[in-house]
Coordinates of C-alpha atoms in Angstrom, one line a residue:
Chain Z
M407 CA 0.0 0.0 0.0
T408 CA 1.1 3.5 -0.8
V409 CA 2.1 5.4 2.2
W410 CA 1.7 9.3 2.0
E411 CA 3.2 12.0 3.9
M412 CA 0.6 13.8 6.1
A413 CA -0.3 17.5 6.6
K414 CA -3.0 19.7 7.7
Q415 CA -5.0 21.5 5.0
R416 CA -5.5 24.5 7.2
D417 CA -1.7 25.0 7.5
A418 CA -1.6 25.4 3.7
Y419 CA -4.4 27.8 3.8
G420 CA -2.8 30.0 6.4
E421 CA 0.5 30.1 4.5
A422 CA -1.3 30.9 1.2
L423 CA -3.2 33.7 2.8
V424 CA 0.1 35.5 3.9
E425 CA 1.4 35.1 0.3
L426 CA -1.8 36.5 -1.0
G427 CA -1.6 39.3 1.3
R428 CA 1.9 40.2 0.1
E429 CA 0.6 40.1 -3.5
R430 CA -2.6 42.0 -3.1
D431 CA -3.4 44.9 -0.6
D432 CA -7.2 44.4 -1.2
I433 CA -7.2 41.1 0.6
V434 CA -8.9 41.3 4.1
V435 CA -9.3 38.4 6.5
L436 CA -11.9 38.0 9.0
G437 CA -12.1 35.5 11.9
A438 CA -14.5 34.7 14.7
D439 CA -12.3 33.8 17.7
L440 CA -11.0 30.9 15.9
A441 CA -8.2 32.7 14.2
G442 CA -5.6 30.3 15.6
S443 CA -7.5 27.1 14.7
C444 CA -8.3 28.4 11.2
R445 CA -4.5 29.5 10.8
L446 CA -5.2 33.2 10.3
K447 CA -2.7 34.5 12.7
K448 CA 0.2 34.5 10.4
F449 CA -1.6 36.9 8.1
G450 CA -2.7 38.9 11.1
D451 CA 0.9 39.2 12.4
E452 CA 2.1 40.4 9.0
F453 CA -1.0 42.5 8.0
P454 CA -2.5 43.6 11.4
E455 CA -4.5 46.4 9.7
R456 CA -6.2 43.9 7.3
M457 CA -7.1 41.2 9.8
F458 CA -10.2 41.5 12.0
N459 CA -11.2 39.2 14.7
V460 CA -14.9 39.9 15.2
G461 CA -15.3 37.6 18.2
I462 CA -17.9 35.0 18.6
A463 CA -20.2 36.7 16.1
E464 CA -20.4 34.8 12.8
Q465 CA -23.5 36.6 11.5
N466 CA -21.8 40.0 12.0
M467 CA -18.7 38.6 10.4
T468 CA -20.6 37.6 7.3
G469 CA -22.2 41.0 7.1
V470 CA -19.1 42.9 7.7
A471 CA -17.5 40.8 4.9
A472 CA -20.3 42.0 2.6
G473 CA -19.7 45.5 3.4
L474 CA -16.0 45.2 2.8
A475 CA -16.6 43.5 -0.6
L476 CA -19.2 46.2 -1.5
S477 CA -16.1 48.5 -1.1
D478 CA -13.9 46.5 -3.5
K479 CA -12.1 44.3 -1.1
T480 CA -11.7 40.5 -1.5
V481 CA -12.6 39.1 1.8
F482 CA -11.6 35.7 3.4
S483 CA -14.0 35.0 6.2
S484 CA -13.0 31.9 8.2
T485 CA -14.3 29.8 11.0
F486 CA -15.3 26.2 11.7
A487 CA -17.6 24.8 9.1
V488 CA -20.5 24.4 11.4
F489 CA -20.6 28.1 12.3
A490 CA -19.5 29.5 9.0
T491 CA -22.4 27.9 7.2
G492 CA -25.0 27.0 9.6
R493 CA -24.9 29.9 12.1
A494 CA -24.7 32.5 9.4
Y495 CA -26.7 30.8 6.6
D496 CA -29.2 33.6 6.2
Q497 CA -26.5 36.2 6.2
I498 CA -24.6 34.3 3.5
R499 CA -27.8 34.0 1.5
Q500 CA -29.0 37.6 1.8
S501 CA -25.9 39.6 2.2
I502 CA -23.3 37.7 0.0
A503 CA -24.9 35.2 -2.4
Y504 CA -27.8 37.4 -3.6
P505 CA -25.6 40.5 -4.3
K506 CA -22.8 38.1 -5.6
L507 CA -20.1 39.7 -3.6
D508 CA -16.5 38.8 -3.6
V509 CA -16.4 37.0 -0.3
K510 CA -14.6 33.6 0.3
I511 CA -16.1 31.8 3.1
V512 CA -13.4 29.3 4.1
S513 CA -14.1 26.7 6.6
T514 CA -11.9 24.4 8.7
H515 CA -13.1 21.5 10.9
A516 CA -15.6 20.3 8.4
G517 CA -16.9 16.8 8.7
I518 CA -16.7 13.9 11.3
T519 CA -13.0 13.9 11.6
V520 CA -13.4 16.8 14.0
G521 CA -13.6 13.9 16.5
G522 CA -13.9 14.5 20.2
D523 CA -15.9 17.6 20.1
G524 CA -18.9 15.6 18.9
A525 CA -22.0 16.2 16.8
S526 CA -22.2 20.0 17.8
H527 CA -19.0 20.7 16.0
Q528 CA -19.1 18.0 13.3
M529 CA -20.5 19.8 10.2
L530 CA -22.0 17.2 7.9
E531 CA -24.5 19.4 6.0
D532 CA -22.3 22.3 4.8
I533 CA -21.9 21.0 1.2
A534 CA -25.8 20.7 1.0
L535 CA -26.4 24.3 2.3
M536 CA -23.8 25.9 0.3
R537 CA -24.3 24.1 -3.1
V538 CA -28.0 25.0 -3.1
L539 CA -27.3 28.7 -3.0
P540 CA -27.4 30.6 -6.3
N541 CA -24.1 32.4 -7.2
V542 CA -22.0 30.4 -4.7
K543 CA -19.2 28.1 -5.8
V544 CA -18.1 25.2 -3.6
V545 CA -14.6 23.9 -3.3
A546 CA -13.2 21.1 -1.3
P547 CA -9.5 20.5 -1.8
A548 CA -8.0 17.1 -1.3
D549 CA -4.9 17.8 0.5
F550 CA -2.2 20.2 1.6
H551 CA -1.1 21.3 -1.9
E552 CA -4.7 21.7 -3.2
S553 CA -5.6 23.7 -0.2
R554 CA -2.9 26.1 -1.1
K555 CA -3.7 26.2 -4.7
A556 CA -7.6 26.4 -4.1
T557 CA -6.9 29.5 -1.9
F558 CA -5.2 31.3 -4.7
A559 CA -7.7 30.2 -7.2
I560 CA -10.7 31.4 -5.3
A561 CA -9.1 34.6 -4.7
E562 CA -8.4 35.0 -8.4
E563 CA -11.9 34.4 -9.5
E564 CA -14.4 37.1 -8.5
G565 CA -17.6 36.1 -6.6
P566 CA -18.7 34.2 -3.6
F567 CA -17.0 30.8 -2.8
Y568 CA -17.4 28.3 0.0
M569 CA -14.2 26.2 0.6
R570 CA -14.2 23.5 3.2
M571 CA -11.3 21.8 4.9
G572 CA -10.8 19.5 7.8
R573 CA -9.1 19.6 11.1
S574 CA -6.9 16.6 10.9
S575 CA -3.7 15.8 8.9
V576 CA -4.4 14.1 5.7
P577 CA -2.3 12.3 3.2
I578 CA -0.7 14.4 0.6
I579 CA -1.8 12.8 -2.7
T580 CA -1.0 15.5 -5.3
E581 CA 2.2 17.1 -6.3
E582 CA 3.2 20.7 -5.7
D583 CA 3.1 21.5 -9.4
D584 CA 0.0 19.6 -10.4
P585 CA -2.5 22.0 -12.2
F586 CA -5.5 23.1 -10.2
E587 CA -8.6 24.6 -11.9
I588 CA -11.9 25.5 -10.4
G589 CA -14.6 23.4 -12.1
T590 CA -12.2 20.8 -13.3
A591 CA -12.2 17.3 -11.9
T592 CA -8.8 15.6 -12.0
K593 CA -8.2 12.0 -13.0
V594 CA -5.7 10.9 -10.3
K595 CA -5.8 7.2 -11.3
E596 CA -6.6 5.4 -14.6
G597 CA -9.0 2.5 -14.6
D598 CA -11.8 1.1 -16.8
D599 CA -13.9 -1.1 -14.6
V600 CA -15.5 1.4 -12.2
T601 CA -15.1 5.1 -11.3
L602 CA -14.5 6.3 -7.7
I603 CA -15.3 10.0 -7.3
G604 CA -14.0 11.5 -4.1
T605 CA -14.0 15.0 -2.7
G606 CA -11.9 16.5 0.0
I607 CA -10.2 14.2 2.2
M608 CA -12.0 11.1 0.7
V609 CA -9.9 11.4 -2.5
S610 CA -7.0 9.6 -0.7
R611 CA -9.4 6.9 0.6
C612 CA -10.6 6.4 -3.0
L613 CA -7.0 5.9 -4.0
K614 CA -6.5 3.4 -1.4
A615 CA -9.6 1.7 -2.3
A616 CA -8.5 1.6 -6.0
E617 CA -5.2 -0.1 -4.7
I618 CA -7.2 -2.7 -2.8
L619 CA -9.6 -3.4 -5.7
D620 CA -6.6 -3.7 -8.2
K621 CA -4.3 -6.0 -5.9
Q622 CA -7.0 -8.2 -4.3
H623 CA -9.8 -8.3 -6.9
D624 CA -8.0 -7.4 -10.2
I625 CA -10.5 -4.6 -10.7
G626 CA -9.3 -1.5 -12.5
A627 CA -10.8 1.5 -10.7
R628 CA -10.6 4.9 -12.1
V629 CA -10.3 7.7 -9.5
L630 CA -11.5 11.3 -10.0
N631 CA -10.7 14.2 -7.5
M632 CA -13.8 16.3 -7.5
S633 CA -12.2 19.3 -5.8
T634 CA -14.9 21.6 -7.1
I635 CA -18.4 20.4 -6.0
K636 CA -20.2 23.3 -7.6
P637 CA -20.0 23.7 -10.4
L638 CA -19.6 19.9 -11.0
D639 CA -17.4 18.8 -13.9
E640 CA -20.3 17.2 -15.7
D641 CA -18.2 16.3 -18.7
K642 CA -15.8 14.1 -16.7
I643 CA -18.7 12.5 -14.7
V644 CA -20.5 11.4 -17.8
E645 CA -17.4 10.4 -19.6
S646 CA -16.5 8.2 -16.7
A647 CA -20.0 6.7 -16.5
K648 CA -19.7 6.0 -20.2
E649 CA -16.2 4.5 -20.1
T650 CA -16.4 2.6 -16.9
G651 CA -20.1 1.7 -16.5
G652 CA -20.3 2.3 -12.7
I653 CA -19.8 5.1 -10.2
V654 CA -19.0 5.3 -6.5
T655 CA -18.8 8.6 -4.9
A656 CA -17.2 9.3 -1.5
E657 CA -17.5 12.4 0.7
E658 CA -17.1 13.2 4.5
H659 CA -20.7 14.6 4.6
V660 CA -24.2 13.3 4.8
V661 CA -25.0 11.6 1.6
S662 CA -28.4 13.5 1.3
Q663 CA -27.6 16.5 -0.9
G664 CA -24.0 16.3 -0.9
M665 CA -21.5 15.9 -3.8
G666 CA -22.8 12.3 -4.5
S667 CA -26.4 13.6 -4.8
G668 CA -25.2 16.2 -7.3
I669 CA -23.4 13.5 -9.4
A670 CA -26.5 11.3 -9.3
Q671 CA -28.5 14.3 -10.5
V672 CA -26.0 14.8 -13.4
L673 CA -26.2 11.1 -14.4
S674 CA -29.9 10.9 -14.2
E675 CA -30.2 13.6 -16.8
S676 CA -27.4 11.9 -19.1
N677 CA -27.7 9.1 -21.4
Y678 CA -25.6 6.9 -19.0
H679 CA -27.7 5.6 -16.2
V680 CA -25.2 3.4 -14.8
P681 CA -25.3 1.7 -11.3
M682 CA -24.2 4.1 -8.6
K683 CA -23.5 4.0 -4.9
R684 CA -22.8 7.0 -2.7
V685 CA -20.4 6.5 0.3
G686 CA -21.0 9.1 2.9
I687 CA -22.7 9.5 6.3
P688 CA -26.3 8.5 6.5
N689 CA -28.7 11.4 7.4
V690 CA -27.6 11.3 11.2
F691 CA -25.7 13.4 13.6
G692 CA -22.2 12.3 14.6
E693 CA -20.8 11.6 18.0
S694 CA -17.6 12.0 20.0
G695 CA -14.8 9.6 19.2
G696 CA -11.4 9.3 17.6
S697 CA -11.3 10.5 14.0
E698 CA -10.6 7.1 12.5
E699 CA -12.9 5.3 14.8
L700 CA -15.7 7.6 13.6
M701 CA -14.7 7.2 10.0
E702 CA -15.0 3.4 10.6
K703 CA -18.3 3.6 12.3
Y704 CA -19.9 6.0 9.9
G705 CA -18.8 4.0 6.9
L706 CA -16.0 6.3 5.4
T707 CA -13.0 3.9 5.1
A708 CA -11.3 2.6 1.9
E709 CA -12.9 -0.8 2.7
H710 CA -16.4 0.9 2.6
I711 CA -15.5 2.3 -0.8
V712 CA -14.3 -1.2 -1.9
E713 CA -17.6 -2.8 -0.8
S714 CA -19.5 -0.2 -2.6
A715 CA -17.5 -0.8 -5.8
H716 CA -18.4 -4.4 -5.7
D717 CA -22.1 -3.5 -5.2
V718 CA -22.0 -1.3 -8.3
L719 CA -20.1 -4.1 -10.3
E720 CA -22.8 -6.7 -9.2
R721 CA -25.6 -4.5 -10.4
R722 CA -24.1 -3.7 -13.8
Chain K
M80 CA -33.8 66.0 25.5
V81 CA -34.1 66.9 21.8
F82 CA -30.9 67.8 20.2
G83 CA -30.8 71.3 19.0
G84 CA -27.6 71.8 16.8
T85 CA -24.3 73.4 17.4
E86 CA -22.9 76.8 17.4
Q87 CA -20.1 75.9 14.8
M88 CA -22.1 75.3 11.7
P89 CA -24.9 77.2 10.2
P90 CA -28.3 75.5 10.6
L91 CA -30.5 74.8 7.6
D92 CA -32.1 78.1 6.5
D93 CA -35.8 78.2 6.2
S94 CA -35.9 78.1 2.4
K95 CA -33.7 74.9 2.5
V96 CA -36.0 73.4 5.0
E97 CA -39.0 74.1 2.8
E98 CA -37.3 72.8 -0.2
L99 CA -36.5 69.5 1.6
E100 CA -40.1 69.3 2.9
E101 CA -41.4 69.6 -0.6
I102 CA -39.1 66.9 -1.9
A103 CA -40.2 64.7 1.0
R104 CA -43.8 65.4 0.2
R105 CA -43.3 64.3 -3.3
V106 CA -41.5 61.2 -2.1
R107 CA -44.5 60.3 0.2
V108 CA -46.7 60.7 -2.9
H109 CA -44.4 58.1 -4.7
V110 CA -44.5 55.8 -1.7
V111 CA -48.3 55.7 -1.6
K112 CA -48.8 55.6 -5.4
S113 CA -46.1 53.0 -6.1
T114 CA -47.1 50.6 -3.4
H115 CA -50.8 51.1 -4.5
E116 CA -49.8 50.2 -8.1
A117 CA -47.8 47.3 -6.9
G118 CA -50.8 46.1 -4.7
S119 CA -48.3 45.5 -1.8
G120 CA -45.5 46.8 0.1
H121 CA -44.9 48.7 3.3
P122 CA -46.1 52.2 3.3
G123 CA -46.1 52.8 7.0
G124 CA -42.4 52.3 7.6
S125 CA -41.5 54.0 4.3
L126 CA -43.3 57.0 5.3
S127 CA -41.7 57.1 8.7
A128 CA -38.3 57.1 7.1
T129 CA -39.0 59.5 4.3
D130 CA -37.7 62.7 6.0
I131 CA -34.5 61.0 7.1
L132 CA -33.9 59.7 3.5
T133 CA -34.6 63.0 1.9
A134 CA -32.4 65.0 4.2
L135 CA -29.6 62.4 3.7
Y136 CA -29.8 62.4 -0.2
F137 CA -30.6 66.1 -0.7
E138 CA -28.5 67.8 1.9
I139 CA -26.2 65.6 3.8
M140 CA -24.7 62.8 1.7
D141 CA -22.0 63.5 -0.9
H142 CA -23.1 61.3 -3.9
R143 CA -23.3 61.6 -7.8
P144 CA -26.6 60.4 -9.3
E145 CA -25.0 60.5 -12.7
E146 CA -22.1 58.2 -11.4
P147 CA -23.8 55.8 -8.9
E148 CA -20.7 53.8 -8.2
W149 CA -18.4 56.9 -7.6
P150 CA -15.9 55.3 -5.2
K151 CA -15.7 58.3 -2.9
R152 CA -19.5 58.6 -2.4
D153 CA -21.2 58.5 0.9
R154 CA -23.1 55.3 1.4
L155 CA -26.3 54.1 2.8
A156 CA -27.4 50.6 3.9
L157 CA -31.2 50.7 4.4
S158 CA -31.1 48.0 7.0
K159 CA -35.0 48.2 7.3
G160 CA -35.2 47.1 3.8
H161 CA -39.0 47.1 3.7
A162 CA -38.8 50.9 3.5
A163 CA -37.5 50.5 -0.1
P164 CA -40.4 52.5 -1.6
A165 CA -39.2 55.6 0.3
L166 CA -35.6 55.0 -0.8
Y167 CA -36.7 54.5 -4.5
G168 CA -38.7 57.7 -4.3
V169 CA -35.7 59.7 -3.0
L170 CA -33.4 58.0 -5.6
A171 CA -35.8 58.9 -8.4
E172 CA -36.1 62.3 -7.3
A173 CA -32.4 62.7 -7.0
G174 CA -32.1 61.5 -10.6
Y175 CA -30.8 57.9 -10.4
F176 CA -33.6 56.7 -12.6
P177 CA -36.8 58.2 -14.0
V178 CA -39.6 59.1 -11.5
E179 CA -42.0 57.1 -13.9
E180 CA -40.1 53.9 -13.2
L181 CA -41.4 54.0 -9.6
M182 CA -44.7 52.7 -10.8
T183 CA -43.0 49.4 -11.9
L184 CA -42.2 48.7 -8.1
R185 CA -42.4 44.9 -7.4
Q186 CA -43.5 44.1 -10.9
L187 CA -42.0 41.3 -13.0
G188 CA -38.7 42.5 -14.8
S189 CA -38.6 45.7 -12.7
R190 CA -35.2 47.2 -11.5
L191 CA -37.3 48.1 -8.3
Q192 CA -37.3 44.9 -6.3
G193 CA -39.5 44.5 -3.3
H194 CA -36.6 45.0 -1.1
P195 CA -33.4 47.0 -2.1
H196 CA -30.9 45.0 -4.2
V197 CA -27.5 46.4 -5.1
R198 CA -27.4 44.6 -8.4
T199 CA -30.5 46.0 -9.9
T200 CA -31.1 49.6 -8.7
P201 CA -28.7 52.5 -9.4
G202 CA -28.0 54.2 -6.2
V203 CA -28.7 51.2 -3.9
D204 CA -25.5 50.5 -1.9
A205 CA -26.6 47.3 -0.2
S206 CA -28.9 44.3 -0.6
T207 CA -31.2 44.3 2.5
G208 CA -34.5 42.8 3.6
S209 CA -33.7 40.2 6.1
L210 CA -33.8 42.4 9.2
G211 CA -30.7 42.9 11.3
Q212 CA -28.1 42.5 8.5
G213 CA -27.7 46.0 7.2
L214 CA -25.8 47.4 10.2
S215 CA -23.1 44.8 9.8
I216 CA -22.8 45.7 6.0
A217 CA -22.6 49.3 6.8
A218 CA -19.9 48.5 9.4
G219 CA -18.0 46.6 6.8
M220 CA -18.2 49.7 4.4
A221 CA -17.2 52.0 7.1
L222 CA -14.2 49.7 8.0
S223 CA -13.2 49.7 4.3
A224 CA -13.1 53.5 4.3
K225 CA -10.8 53.4 7.3
L226 CA -8.6 50.9 5.5
D227 CA -8.3 52.9 2.4
R228 CA -8.0 56.2 4.4
E229 CA -11.0 57.5 2.5
S230 CA -13.2 60.2 4.1
Y231 CA -16.5 59.0 3.0
Q232 CA -19.3 58.6 5.5
V233 CA -21.4 55.5 5.9
F234 CA -25.1 55.7 6.9
A235 CA -27.6 53.1 8.0
I236 CA -31.3 53.2 8.8
C237 CA -32.5 50.6 11.1
G238 CA -36.1 49.9 12.2
D239 CA -37.0 49.7 15.9
G240 CA -38.3 46.2 15.6
E241 CA -34.9 45.4 14.1
M242 CA -33.4 46.1 17.6
Q243 CA -34.7 42.8 18.6
S244 CA -32.3 41.0 16.2
G245 CA -29.2 39.7 17.8
Q246 CA -27.0 40.6 14.8
I247 CA -27.6 44.3 15.4
W248 CA -25.9 44.0 18.8
E249 CA -22.9 42.0 17.3
A250 CA -22.6 44.8 14.8
A251 CA -22.9 47.4 17.6
M252 CA -20.0 45.9 19.6
F253 CA -17.9 45.5 16.4
S254 CA -18.4 49.1 15.4
S255 CA -17.5 50.7 18.6
H256 CA -14.6 48.2 19.2
N257 CA -13.3 49.3 15.8
K258 CA -13.9 53.0 16.5
L259 CA -16.0 53.5 13.3
D260 CA -16.6 57.2 13.8
N261 CA -17.4 57.4 10.0
L262 CA -20.6 55.4 10.7
T263 CA -23.9 57.2 11.5
V264 CA -26.9 55.2 12.1
F265 CA -30.5 56.3 12.3
L266 CA -33.0 54.4 14.3
D267 CA -36.4 55.0 12.9
R268 CA -38.2 54.8 16.3
N269 CA -41.9 54.6 15.1
M270 CA -42.9 52.4 17.9
L271 CA -44.5 49.7 15.8
Q272 CA -43.6 46.4 14.2
I273 CA -45.9 44.1 12.2
D274 CA -47.3 42.3 15.2
G275 CA -47.8 45.3 17.3
S276 CA -46.0 47.8 19.5
T277 CA -42.3 47.1 20.0
E278 CA -42.8 47.5 23.7
E279 CA -45.6 44.9 23.6
V280 CA -44.0 42.4 21.3
S281 CA -40.5 42.4 22.8
S282 CA -39.4 45.6 24.5
I283 CA -36.4 47.4 23.2
E284 CA -36.3 50.1 25.9
P285 CA -34.3 51.5 27.4
I286 CA -32.8 52.0 24.0
I287 CA -30.6 55.0 24.7
S288 CA -28.7 53.3 27.6
K289 CA -28.4 50.2 25.6
W290 CA -26.6 51.9 22.8
N291 CA -24.6 54.1 25.3
S292 CA -23.4 51.0 27.0
F293 CA -22.3 49.4 23.7
G294 CA -19.9 52.3 23.4
W295 CA -21.9 54.4 20.9
H296 CA -22.4 58.1 20.8
V297 CA -26.2 58.6 21.1
L298 CA -28.3 61.5 19.9
E299 CA -32.0 61.9 20.1
I300 CA -34.1 64.0 17.6
E301 CA -37.6 64.4 16.2
G302 CA -37.2 62.4 13.1
H303 CA -39.6 64.5 10.9
D304 CA -37.8 67.8 11.5
M305 CA -35.2 68.5 8.7
S306 CA -33.2 70.7 10.8
Q307 CA -32.8 68.3 13.6
I308 CA -31.8 65.5 11.2
Y309 CA -29.2 67.7 9.5
D310 CA -27.8 69.0 12.8
A311 CA -27.5 65.6 14.3
V312 CA -25.5 64.4 11.4
E313 CA -23.3 67.3 11.6
K314 CA -22.8 66.7 15.3
S315 CA -21.9 63.1 14.6
K316 CA -19.2 64.1 12.3
E317 CA -17.5 65.8 15.2
V318 CA -17.4 62.8 17.3
H319 CA -14.0 60.9 17.0
G320 CA -13.3 57.3 17.8
Q321 CA -17.0 56.3 18.2
P322 CA -19.9 55.5 15.9
T323 CA -23.1 57.6 16.4
I324 CA -26.7 56.4 16.5
I325 CA -29.5 59.0 16.2
I326 CA -32.6 58.0 17.7
A327 CA -35.2 59.5 15.5
H328 CA -38.7 59.7 17.0
T329 CA -41.0 59.1 14.1
I330 CA -44.6 58.5 13.3
K331 CA -45.4 55.3 11.3
G332 CA -47.4 56.4 8.2
K333 CA -46.3 60.1 8.7
G334 CA -48.1 62.4 6.3
V335 CA -51.1 60.3 5.5
P336 CA -53.5 60.8 8.5
F337 CA -55.3 57.5 8.3
M338 CA -52.0 55.7 8.1
E339 CA -50.4 57.5 11.0
G340 CA -49.6 55.3 14.0
S341 CA -51.6 52.6 12.2
L342 CA -50.5 48.9 12.3
A343 CA -52.7 48.1 9.4
F344 CA -50.4 49.9 7.0
H345 CA -47.3 48.2 8.0
G346 CA -47.5 45.8 5.2
K347 CA -50.4 46.8 3.2
A348 CA -50.8 49.1 0.3
A349 CA -53.7 51.6 -0.1
N350 CA -56.6 50.6 -2.1
D351 CA -58.2 53.0 -4.8
E352 CA -60.2 54.9 -2.4
E353 CA -57.5 55.1 0.3
L354 CA -55.0 56.3 -2.4
E355 CA -57.3 59.2 -3.3
K356 CA -57.6 60.2 0.3
A357 CA -53.8 59.9 0.8
L358 CA -52.9 62.0 -2.1
E359 CA -55.4 64.6 -1.1
A360 CA -53.9 64.7 2.4
L361 CA -50.4 65.0 0.8
G362 CA -51.7 68.0 -1.3
E363 CA -51.2 66.3 -4.6
K364 CA -53.3 67.9 -7.3
D365 CA -55.6 66.1 -9.6
E366 CA -53.7 66.9 -12.7
D367 CA -50.6 65.4 -11.2
L368 CA -52.6 62.2 -10.6
E369 CA -53.8 61.9 -14.1
G370 CA -50.3 62.6 -15.4
G371 CA -49.1 59.6 -13.3
E372 CA -48.8 56.0 -14.5

């Protein structure tokens, strides 16, 4: 089995923000008492006049971000995923998405790998909340390098973005100089028997699942990294359905209305109604536990993806 | 109790006051006619904010109707977005778009949405409508002016029912913490919200000490008096290191006797008969009426 180096996505984000700050003086960063956890402090140290900690006031943070963007700033507004999207949903909808402002809501601590904090802090519905909002694009980088590149990419493209990252260290599966483009899925492994589509930290698990399928079952699984959840790369989805005849999706999110649901919608309106299985969390709340214990209990390991691939192949 | 101006700057002279009052009268006519034509809208809260909006756009704010996005302009977030008909009336009178367009309010394809939208209407600086959010947006704009060392002023108009919203107090803390002395807020204190009196629904009093304790400079005026509105803003500009809130005592439905202090016209437009009565009360001549549409 391939062994990858591990790193935290939010570390990459924090470093990228500093570089962006050096390149552009219109970048303003907002935090809500989680500036340390979200890795905003380096930016704040170097550009204290452009970093504001609003305190535990996510609704105000979102509105202030709107006001700054209305005055030609590009704003990065960061906190934990649960507060960033849930606590301030109406503010994102009314004050940012509707007027299509240049605000990047970048969350950390998305998903169940938050671990011990439990259900109150394990945001499993943020993709659903954000992908339904008009004008908002949704990005979930797979690893350290992609988190860095995605930060630059969303700064470059004007308009509202939601970007989600996790708390924990995750495998580095991409190369520093791999291209990254918003709206483009990347094929991270070739294969013709079935396609595994992962987003965020589940891409590495798809790769691991593909290795198991290859070595133990002689099944050639293709792996797509769907780093942009909205807009989905429909061409690559349909092409993979056509070429491999089966799709497994994987996300650290409830399966209802997440990336997999989006892909199911794309396929249902295409000419390739191939068997499909969504790996993710059922429509339940999480609980306290170790990250890996939770991933095991809630069905998010490579083995779960392998199992789903077999299910898809049997139904073909 | 009522703020009376300062020695330093000349108060508005009588002819200016009269001029502003005449513009406000025309804006009130626009409010009742446009909501009547739309068959819906919020005339009560629009009429209570009309004098403040008129004084802002015709005397106080530095802005360019011919260049709505002039970067150095003073800005306004109408946090009580349901008063859009009054804002639209003022913007049309100021020349941002034709007065005739007011009659398209709330209609399909109109630039005049039911609540203000920055992407559709020239002169609108913020999208509002979900109460409690406009003050944060105004604070963000004021912060941006500070960052850019620009001297533009940012204004917000909040409703009194809106004071019940938690985000207002988040924004209140943020604004004083960041010493946003370029932010001036009007509280349109007309005492009523859709379900009844603010004090019966969920009391906001003592509102002055609340804002004082949040670190704001607080002024109190009669919100239908042009001189007091003007003087209060002038006074707010002299305050350094603190944002200002002007508690403006107003009358819901002001200018239309049967709407004054009436809950019924919070969110309901005048019918044909009521429109006629309203226009008569506003001194609108018949020929102007026929010329409308």
